[in-house]
Amino acid sequence: MKNQDILLILDERITEIARAIVHEAIGNGIALAQLPDDRSAKLREQLAFIKAKEHVTVKEAALLLSCSESHIRKLVMLARKGKTRRPVPYVDMEGVTIFPRESLLDWASPTSQVQVVKYEAA
């Protein structure tokens, strides 16, 4: 059997597998072209829910700020220990950490940092 024949057989088999996957997905009610839109719609729905709340959880804060939950926990730890110039605003409700949503968003917004330049005579 020649290499060309093997490649032709492989190509036909790959095509069969791809067709089978598409038919199975359609049979299960999954519209393949809509998967990314479904995820983005779900994210928009989650963000709308979070924005309607006055206080948010660690998980929600991470989603809102586009970072990991562990990073949010680190920010809280640094704020508790007083080891940061701009501590993240949080509330400790008897061991449960929550964040005032508006304060958190204000904290996360870029602050205008005017750089003072000293001109000295040479």
Short mmCIF file of N, CA, C and O in Angstrom, two decimals:
data_model
loop_
_atom_site.label_atom_id
_atom_site.label_comp_id
_atom_site.label_asym_id
_atom_site.label_seq_id
_atom_site.Cartn_x
_atom_site.Cartn_y
_atom_site.Cartn_z
N MET A 1 0.85 -1.17 0.00
CA MET A 1 0.00 0.00 0.00
C MET A 1 0.89 1.24 0.00
O MET A 1 1.82 1.35 0.80
N LYS A 2 0.58 2.17 -0.85
CA LYS A 2 1.37 3.38 -1.00
C LYS A 2 0.98 4.41 0.05
O LYS A 2 -0.13 4.38 0.59
N ASN A 3 1.88 5.34 0.31
CA ASN A 3 1.61 6.43 1.25
C ASN A 3 0.39 7.24 0.82
O ASN A 3 -0.40 7.68 1.64
N GLN A 4 0.25 7.42 -0.46
CA GLN A 4 -0.87 8.19 -0.99
C GLN A 4 -2.19 7.49 -0.68
O GLN A 4 -3.18 8.13 -0.32
N ASP A 5 -2.22 6.18 -0.77
CA ASP A 5 -3.43 5.42 -0.46
C ASP A 5 -3.77 5.51 1.03
O ASP A 5 -4.93 5.66 1.40
N ILE A 6 -2.74 5.45 1.86
CA ILE A 6 -2.95 5.56 3.32
C ILE A 6 -3.51 6.93 3.66
O ILE A 6 -4.45 7.04 4.45
N LEU A 7 -2.96 7.96 3.06
CA LEU A 7 -3.45 9.31 3.30
C LEU A 7 -4.90 9.48 2.86
O LEU A 7 -5.70 10.13 3.53
N LEU A 8 -5.27 8.88 1.75
CA LEU A 8 -6.64 8.95 1.26
C LEU A 8 -7.59 8.25 2.22
O LEU A 8 -8.66 8.78 2.54
N ILE A 9 -7.20 7.09 2.73
CA ILE A 9 -8.02 6.35 3.69
C ILE A 9 -8.17 7.15 4.99
O ILE A 9 -9.27 7.26 5.54
N LEU A 10 -7.08 7.72 5.48
CA LEU A 10 -7.13 8.54 6.70
C LEU A 10 -8.03 9.75 6.50
O LEU A 10 -8.82 10.10 7.39
N ASP A 11 -7.93 10.41 5.36
CA ASP A 11 -8.75 11.58 5.08
C ASP A 11 -10.23 11.22 5.08
O ASP A 11 -11.05 11.94 5.65
N GLU A 12 -10.57 10.11 4.46
CA GLU A 12 -11.98 9.66 4.44
C GLU A 12 -12.47 9.33 5.85
O GLU A 12 -13.59 9.66 6.21
N ARG A 13 -11.62 8.69 6.64
CA ARG A 13 -12.02 8.32 8.01
C ARG A 13 -12.21 9.56 8.89
O ARG A 13 -13.16 9.63 9.65
N ILE A 14 -11.32 10.54 8.74
CA ILE A 14 -11.46 11.79 9.51
C ILE A 14 -12.75 12.50 9.13
O ILE A 14 -13.48 13.01 9.99
N THR A 15 -13.08 12.50 7.85
CA THR A 15 -14.33 13.12 7.39
C THR A 15 -15.53 12.41 7.99
O THR A 15 -16.49 13.05 8.44
N GLU A 16 -15.51 11.07 8.02
CA GLU A 16 -16.61 10.30 8.62
C GLU A 16 -16.77 10.63 10.10
O GLU A 16 -17.90 10.80 10.58
N ILE A 17 -15.67 10.71 10.82
CA ILE A 17 -15.72 11.02 12.26
C ILE A 17 -16.28 12.42 12.48
O ILE A 17 -17.13 12.62 13.35
N ALA A 18 -15.84 13.38 11.69
CA ALA A 18 -16.32 14.76 11.83
C ALA A 18 -17.83 14.83 11.58
O ALA A 18 -18.57 15.48 12.31
N ARG A 19 -18.29 14.12 10.54
CA ARG A 19 -19.73 14.10 10.25
C ARG A 19 -20.51 13.48 11.41
O ARG A 19 -21.58 13.96 11.78
N ALA A 20 -19.99 12.39 11.96
CA ALA A 20 -20.66 11.71 13.07
C ALA A 20 -20.76 12.64 14.28
O ALA A 20 -21.81 12.69 14.96
N ILE A 21 -19.72 13.38 14.55
CA ILE A 21 -19.74 14.32 15.68
C ILE A 21 -20.77 15.42 15.46
O ILE A 21 -21.55 15.74 16.36
N VAL A 22 -20.82 15.97 14.27
CA VAL A 22 -21.78 17.02 13.97
C VAL A 22 -23.21 16.48 14.07
O VAL A 22 -24.08 17.12 14.68
N HIS A 23 -23.46 15.30 13.51
CA HIS A 23 -24.81 14.72 13.58
C HIS A 23 -25.21 14.42 15.03
O HIS A 23 -26.36 14.66 15.42
N GLU A 24 -24.28 13.94 15.84
CA GLU A 24 -24.58 13.66 17.25
C GLU A 24 -24.87 14.96 18.00
O GLU A 24 -25.81 15.03 18.79
N ALA A 25 -24.10 16.00 17.72
CA ALA A 25 -24.32 17.28 18.38
C ALA A 25 -25.68 17.85 18.01
O ALA A 25 -26.42 18.34 18.86
N ILE A 26 -26.03 17.77 16.74
CA ILE A 26 -27.34 18.27 16.29
C ILE A 26 -28.45 17.44 16.92
O ILE A 26 -29.46 17.98 17.36
N GLY A 27 -28.25 16.14 16.99
CA GLY A 27 -29.24 15.26 17.62
C GLY A 27 -29.44 15.56 19.10
O GLY A 27 -30.53 15.37 19.65
N ASN A 28 -28.39 16.03 19.76
CA ASN A 28 -28.48 16.38 21.19
C ASN A 28 -28.94 17.81 21.40
O ASN A 28 -28.99 18.30 22.53
N GLY A 29 -29.27 18.49 20.32
CA GLY A 29 -29.80 19.85 20.44
C GLY A 29 -28.72 20.91 20.63
O GLY A 29 -29.00 22.01 21.08
N ILE A 30 -27.49 20.58 20.32
CA ILE A 30 -26.41 21.55 20.47
C ILE A 30 -26.17 22.20 19.11
O ILE A 30 -25.85 21.52 18.14
N ALA A 31 -26.32 23.49 19.07
CA ALA A 31 -26.01 24.23 17.84
C ALA A 31 -24.54 24.63 17.93
O ALA A 31 -24.18 25.48 18.74
N LEU A 32 -23.70 24.02 17.13
CA LEU A 32 -22.26 24.22 17.24
C LEU A 32 -21.85 25.67 17.05
O LEU A 32 -20.95 26.16 17.71
N ALA A 33 -22.49 26.38 16.16
CA ALA A 33 -22.11 27.76 15.90
C ALA A 33 -22.49 28.69 17.04
O ALA A 33 -21.98 29.79 17.14
N GLN A 34 -23.36 28.24 17.95
CA GLN A 34 -23.82 29.11 19.01
C GLN A 34 -23.10 28.89 20.33
O GLN A 34 -23.38 29.58 21.29
N LEU A 35 -22.17 27.97 20.42
CA LEU A 35 -21.49 27.72 21.68
C LEU A 35 -20.80 28.95 22.25
O LEU A 35 -21.02 29.28 23.40
N PRO A 36 -19.99 29.68 21.49
CA PRO A 36 -19.35 30.86 22.07
C PRO A 36 -20.37 31.90 22.50
O PRO A 36 -20.22 32.54 23.52
N ASP A 37 -21.45 32.08 21.73
CA ASP A 37 -22.47 33.04 22.10
C ASP A 37 -23.17 32.62 23.39
O ASP A 37 -23.51 33.47 24.20
N ASP A 38 -23.39 31.32 23.58
CA ASP A 38 -24.02 30.84 24.80
C ASP A 38 -23.16 31.17 26.01
O ASP A 38 -23.67 31.59 27.05
N ARG A 39 -21.85 31.00 25.88
CA ARG A 39 -20.95 31.31 26.99
C ARG A 39 -20.93 32.80 27.27
O ARG A 39 -20.94 33.21 28.43
N SER A 40 -20.90 33.60 26.24
CA SER A 40 -20.88 35.04 26.46
C SER A 40 -22.22 35.52 27.01
O SER A 40 -22.25 36.43 27.84
N ALA A 41 -23.30 34.91 26.59
CA ALA A 41 -24.62 35.27 27.13
C ALA A 41 -24.69 34.91 28.61
O ALA A 41 -25.22 35.67 29.42
N LYS A 42 -24.13 33.75 28.96
CA LYS A 42 -24.12 33.33 30.37
C LYS A 42 -23.28 34.30 31.20
O LYS A 42 -23.68 34.68 32.30
N LEU A 43 -22.14 34.71 30.67
CA LEU A 43 -21.29 35.67 31.38
C LEU A 43 -21.99 37.00 31.56
O LEU A 43 -21.96 37.59 32.64
N ARG A 44 -22.66 37.48 30.50
CA ARG A 44 -23.41 38.74 30.61
C ARG A 44 -24.50 38.62 31.67
O ARG A 44 -24.72 39.56 32.45
N GLU A 45 -25.17 37.48 31.72
CA GLU A 45 -26.22 37.26 32.72
C GLU A 45 -25.64 37.27 34.13
O GLU A 45 -26.21 37.88 35.04
N GLN A 46 -24.49 36.60 34.32
CA GLN A 46 -23.85 36.58 35.63
C GLN A 46 -23.43 37.98 36.06
O GLN A 46 -23.64 38.37 37.21
N LEU A 47 -22.85 38.74 35.14
CA LEU A 47 -22.41 40.09 35.47
C LEU A 47 -23.59 41.00 35.79
O LEU A 47 -23.51 41.83 36.70
N ALA A 48 -24.68 40.84 35.07
CA ALA A 48 -25.88 41.63 35.36
C ALA A 48 -26.41 41.31 36.75
O ALA A 48 -26.81 42.21 37.50
N PHE A 49 -26.39 40.04 37.13
CA PHE A 49 -26.83 39.62 38.46
C PHE A 49 -25.92 40.23 39.53
O PHE A 49 -26.39 40.76 40.53
N ILE A 50 -24.61 40.18 39.30
CA ILE A 50 -23.65 40.72 40.26
C ILE A 50 -23.84 42.23 40.40
O ILE A 50 -23.82 42.77 41.52
N LYS A 51 -24.04 42.92 39.28
CA LYS A 51 -24.18 44.37 39.32
C LYS A 51 -25.47 44.81 40.00
O LYS A 51 -25.59 45.97 40.40
N ALA A 52 -26.42 43.90 40.16
CA ALA A 52 -27.67 44.24 40.84
C ALA A 52 -27.55 44.09 42.35
O ALA A 52 -28.44 44.52 43.09
N LYS A 53 -26.46 43.52 42.82
CA LYS A 53 -26.28 43.28 44.25
C LYS A 53 -25.51 44.41 44.91
O LYS A 53 -24.70 45.08 44.27
N GLU A 54 -25.75 44.59 46.20
CA GLU A 54 -25.04 45.61 46.95
C GLU A 54 -23.68 45.09 47.43
O GLU A 54 -22.69 45.82 47.45
N HIS A 55 -23.64 43.82 47.82
CA HIS A 55 -22.40 43.17 48.26
C HIS A 55 -22.16 41.93 47.42
O HIS A 55 -23.11 41.26 47.02
N VAL A 56 -20.88 41.62 47.17
CA VAL A 56 -20.54 40.46 46.34
C VAL A 56 -19.60 39.53 47.09
O VAL A 56 -18.89 39.95 48.00
N THR A 57 -19.61 38.27 46.70
CA THR A 57 -18.76 37.25 47.31
C THR A 57 -17.37 37.29 46.68
O THR A 57 -17.14 38.02 45.71
N VAL A 58 -16.46 36.48 47.21
CA VAL A 58 -15.11 36.39 46.65
C VAL A 58 -15.18 35.93 45.19
O VAL A 58 -14.53 36.50 44.31
N LYS A 59 -15.99 34.92 44.93
CA LYS A 59 -16.12 34.39 43.57
C LYS A 59 -16.68 35.45 42.62
O LYS A 59 -16.19 35.62 41.50
N GLU A 60 -17.69 36.17 43.07
CA GLU A 60 -18.28 37.22 42.24
C GLU A 60 -17.31 38.38 42.02
O GLU A 60 -17.24 38.94 40.93
N ALA A 61 -16.55 38.73 43.05
CA ALA A 61 -15.55 39.80 42.92
C ALA A 61 -14.49 39.41 41.90
O ALA A 61 -14.07 40.23 41.09
N ALA A 62 -14.08 38.14 41.92
CA ALA A 62 -13.10 37.67 40.96
C ALA A 62 -13.64 37.77 39.54
O ALA A 62 -12.93 38.20 38.62
N LEU A 63 -14.89 37.39 39.34
CA LEU A 63 -15.49 37.48 38.02
C LEU A 63 -15.62 38.94 37.58
O LEU A 63 -15.31 39.30 36.45
N LEU A 64 -16.04 39.77 38.50
CA LEU A 64 -16.23 41.20 38.22
C LEU A 64 -14.92 41.88 37.84
O LEU A 64 -14.88 42.73 36.95
N LEU A 65 -13.83 41.49 38.51
CA LEU A 65 -12.53 42.12 38.27
C LEU A 65 -11.65 41.34 37.29
O LEU A 65 -10.50 41.71 37.06
N SER A 66 -12.19 40.24 36.75
CA SER A 66 -11.45 39.42 35.78
C SER A 66 -10.12 38.92 36.33
O SER A 66 -9.07 39.06 35.70
N CYS A 67 -10.17 38.36 37.52
CA CYS A 67 -8.98 37.77 38.10
C CYS A 67 -9.38 36.49 38.84
O CYS A 67 -10.55 36.14 38.87
N SER A 68 -8.43 35.82 39.43
CA SER A 68 -8.73 34.56 40.12
C SER A 68 -9.22 34.82 41.54
O SER A 68 -8.96 35.87 42.13
N GLU A 69 -9.91 33.83 42.08
CA GLU A 69 -10.37 33.91 43.46
C GLU A 69 -9.18 33.97 44.41
O GLU A 69 -9.22 34.68 45.42
N SER A 70 -8.12 33.25 44.08
CA SER A 70 -6.94 33.25 44.95
C SER A 70 -6.30 34.64 44.99
O SER A 70 -5.78 35.06 46.03
N HIS A 71 -6.36 35.37 43.88
CA HIS A 71 -5.82 36.73 43.88
C HIS A 71 -6.67 37.63 44.78
O HIS A 71 -6.11 38.45 45.53
N ILE A 72 -7.97 37.48 44.72
CA ILE A 72 -8.85 38.26 45.59
C ILE A 72 -8.55 37.95 47.05
O ILE A 72 -8.44 38.85 47.89
N ARG A 73 -8.38 36.68 47.38
CA ARG A 73 -8.05 36.28 48.76
C ARG A 73 -6.71 36.88 49.20
O ARG A 73 -6.55 37.30 50.34
N LYS A 74 -5.76 36.93 48.27
CA LYS A 74 -4.45 37.52 48.57
C LYS A 74 -4.60 39.02 48.86
O LYS A 74 -3.98 39.54 49.79
N LEU A 75 -5.42 39.70 48.07
CA LEU A 75 -5.64 41.13 48.29
C LEU A 75 -6.25 41.38 49.67
O LEU A 75 -5.87 42.33 50.36
N VAL A 76 -7.18 40.51 50.07
CA VAL A 76 -7.81 40.64 51.39
C VAL A 76 -6.77 40.40 52.48
O VAL A 76 -6.71 41.13 53.48
N MET A 77 -5.94 39.38 52.31
CA MET A 77 -4.91 39.06 53.30
C MET A 77 -3.95 40.24 53.47
O MET A 77 -3.61 40.62 54.59
N LEU A 78 -3.53 40.83 52.35
CA LEU A 78 -2.64 41.99 52.43
C LEU A 78 -3.32 43.17 53.12
O LEU A 78 -2.69 43.89 53.91
N ALA A 79 -4.60 43.36 52.85
CA ALA A 79 -5.35 44.45 53.49
C ALA A 79 -5.48 44.20 55.00
O ALA A 79 -5.32 45.11 55.80
N ARG A 80 -5.73 42.95 55.38
CA ARG A 80 -5.86 42.61 56.81
C ARG A 80 -4.55 42.87 57.55
O ARG A 80 -4.56 43.33 58.69
N LYS A 81 -3.43 42.56 56.90
CA LYS A 81 -2.12 42.72 57.53
C LYS A 81 -1.58 44.14 57.41
O LYS A 81 -0.53 44.45 57.95
N GLY A 82 -2.29 44.99 56.68
CA GLY A 82 -1.85 46.37 56.51
C GLY A 82 -0.59 46.48 55.66
O GLY A 82 0.21 47.39 55.85
N LYS A 83 -0.43 45.57 54.71
CA LYS A 83 0.78 45.54 53.90
C LYS A 83 0.56 46.06 52.48
O LYS A 83 1.22 45.63 51.55
N THR A 84 -0.36 46.96 52.33
CA THR A 84 -0.61 47.54 51.02
C THR A 84 -0.99 49.00 51.17
O THR A 84 -1.60 49.39 52.17
N ARG A 85 -0.61 49.80 50.18
CA ARG A 85 -0.95 51.22 50.21
C ARG A 85 -2.42 51.45 49.88
O ARG A 85 -3.01 52.41 50.35
N ARG A 86 -2.98 50.59 49.04
CA ARG A 86 -4.39 50.72 48.64
C ARG A 86 -5.11 49.42 48.99
O ARG A 86 -5.28 48.56 48.14
N PRO A 87 -5.54 49.27 50.23
CA PRO A 87 -6.21 48.02 50.61
C PRO A 87 -7.55 47.86 49.91
O PRO A 87 -8.28 48.82 49.71
N VAL A 88 -7.84 46.63 49.53
CA VAL A 88 -9.11 46.32 48.88
C VAL A 88 -10.23 46.50 49.92
O VAL A 88 -10.09 46.11 51.07
N PRO A 89 -11.33 47.14 49.54
CA PRO A 89 -12.43 47.32 50.49
C PRO A 89 -13.20 46.00 50.67
O PRO A 89 -13.68 45.42 49.70
N TYR A 90 -13.26 45.52 51.89
CA TYR A 90 -13.97 44.27 52.17
C TYR A 90 -14.65 44.38 53.52
O TYR A 90 -14.35 45.26 54.32
N VAL A 91 -15.57 43.46 53.77
CA VAL A 91 -16.26 43.37 55.05
C VAL A 91 -16.13 41.93 55.52
O VAL A 91 -16.38 41.00 54.77
N ASP A 92 -15.71 41.78 56.78
CA ASP A 92 -15.63 40.44 57.37
C ASP A 92 -16.88 40.25 58.22
O ASP A 92 -17.03 40.85 59.27
N MET A 93 -17.79 39.42 57.73
CA MET A 93 -19.03 39.15 58.45
C MET A 93 -18.89 37.82 59.19
O MET A 93 -19.30 36.78 58.69
N GLU A 94 -18.23 37.90 60.36
CA GLU A 94 -18.01 36.73 61.20
C GLU A 94 -17.39 35.58 60.41
O GLU A 94 -17.89 34.45 60.42
N GLY A 95 -16.31 35.88 59.72
CA GLY A 95 -15.58 34.86 58.99
C GLY A 95 -15.90 34.75 57.51
O GLY A 95 -15.20 34.07 56.77
N VAL A 96 -16.95 35.42 57.06
CA VAL A 96 -17.30 35.41 55.64
C VAL A 96 -16.90 36.75 55.05
O VAL A 96 -17.32 37.80 55.53
N THR A 97 -16.07 36.70 54.02
CA THR A 97 -15.59 37.93 53.40
C THR A 97 -16.52 38.31 52.25
O THR A 97 -16.79 37.50 51.37
N ILE A 98 -17.01 39.53 52.30
CA ILE A 98 -17.82 40.08 51.21
C ILE A 98 -17.27 41.46 50.85
O ILE A 98 -16.46 42.02 51.59
N PHE A 99 -17.70 41.96 49.73
CA PHE A 99 -17.19 43.24 49.23
C PHE A 99 -18.35 44.16 48.87
O PHE A 99 -19.26 43.74 48.16
N PRO A 100 -18.32 45.41 49.34
CA PRO A 100 -19.30 46.38 48.86
C PRO A 100 -19.00 46.62 47.37
O PRO A 100 -17.90 47.08 47.02
N ARG A 101 -19.93 46.27 46.51
CA ARG A 101 -19.68 46.28 45.07
C ARG A 101 -19.21 47.63 44.55
O ARG A 101 -18.21 47.72 43.84
N GLU A 102 -19.90 48.71 44.91
CA GLU A 102 -19.52 50.03 44.41
C GLU A 102 -18.13 50.43 44.88
O GLU A 102 -17.33 50.94 44.10
N SER A 103 -17.83 50.18 46.15
CA SER A 103 -16.50 50.52 46.68
C SER A 103 -15.42 49.70 45.99
O SER A 103 -14.33 50.21 45.70
N LEU A 104 -15.72 48.45 45.71
CA LEU A 104 -14.77 47.58 45.03
C LEU A 104 -14.48 48.08 43.62
O LEU A 104 -13.33 48.14 43.19
N LEU A 105 -15.53 48.46 42.90
CA LEU A 105 -15.35 48.98 41.55
C LEU A 105 -14.59 50.30 41.55
O LEU A 105 -13.74 50.54 40.69
N ASP A 106 -14.88 51.16 42.53
CA ASP A 106 -14.13 52.41 42.64
C ASP A 106 -12.66 52.14 42.94
O ASP A 106 -11.78 52.77 42.37
N TRP A 107 -12.42 51.18 43.82
CA TRP A 107 -11.05 50.80 44.18
C TRP A 107 -10.30 50.28 42.96
O TRP A 107 -9.13 50.58 42.77
N ALA A 108 -10.99 49.50 42.13
CA ALA A 108 -10.35 48.87 40.98
C ALA A 108 -10.18 49.82 39.80
O ALA A 108 -9.40 49.54 38.89
N SER A 109 -10.88 50.94 39.82
CA SER A 109 -10.77 51.90 38.72
C SER A 109 -9.39 52.54 38.75
O SER A 109 -8.85 52.82 39.82
N PRO A 110 -8.85 52.80 37.57
CA PRO A 110 -7.53 53.44 37.55
C PRO A 110 -7.61 54.84 38.13
O PRO A 110 -8.52 55.60 37.80
N THR A 111 -6.69 55.13 39.00
CA THR A 111 -6.65 56.47 39.59
C THR A 111 -5.73 57.33 38.74
O THR A 111 -4.77 56.85 38.15
N SER A 112 -6.04 58.59 38.69
CA SER A 112 -5.17 59.47 37.92
C SER A 112 -3.90 59.69 38.72
O SER A 112 -3.93 60.17 39.83
N GLN A 113 -2.82 59.26 38.15
CA GLN A 113 -1.54 59.40 38.83
C GLN A 113 -0.73 60.46 38.09
O GLN A 113 -0.09 60.17 37.08
N VAL A 114 -0.77 61.66 38.62
CA VAL A 114 -0.04 62.75 38.00
C VAL A 114 1.41 62.61 38.44
O VAL A 114 1.71 62.55 39.63
N GLN A 115 2.27 62.55 37.48
CA GLN A 115 3.68 62.40 37.79
C GLN A 115 4.31 63.78 37.88
O GLN A 115 4.23 64.58 36.96
N VAL A 116 4.90 64.05 39.03
CA VAL A 116 5.56 65.33 39.25
C VAL A 116 6.99 65.21 38.76
O VAL A 116 7.74 64.33 39.16
N VAL A 117 7.33 66.11 37.86
CA VAL A 117 8.67 66.11 37.30
C VAL A 117 9.40 67.33 37.81
O VAL A 117 8.92 68.46 37.69
N LYS A 118 10.57 67.11 38.40
CA LYS A 118 11.38 68.22 38.90
C LYS A 118 12.39 68.60 37.83
O LYS A 118 13.09 67.75 37.30
N TYR A 119 12.41 69.86 37.55
CA TYR A 119 13.42 70.35 36.61
C TYR A 119 14.52 71.02 37.44
O TYR A 119 14.26 71.93 38.21
N GLU A 120 15.69 70.51 37.28
CA GLU A 120 16.80 71.10 38.02
C GLU A 120 17.78 71.70 37.03
O GLU A 120 17.99 71.18 35.94
N ALA A 121 18.36 72.76 37.45
CA ALA A 121 19.36 73.41 36.60
C ALA A 121 20.62 72.54 36.56
O ALA A 121 21.03 72.00 37.57
N ALA A 122 21.19 72.45 35.41
CA ALA A 122 22.37 71.60 35.26
C ALA A 122 23.61 72.29 35.74
O ALA A 122 23.77 73.42 35.88
#
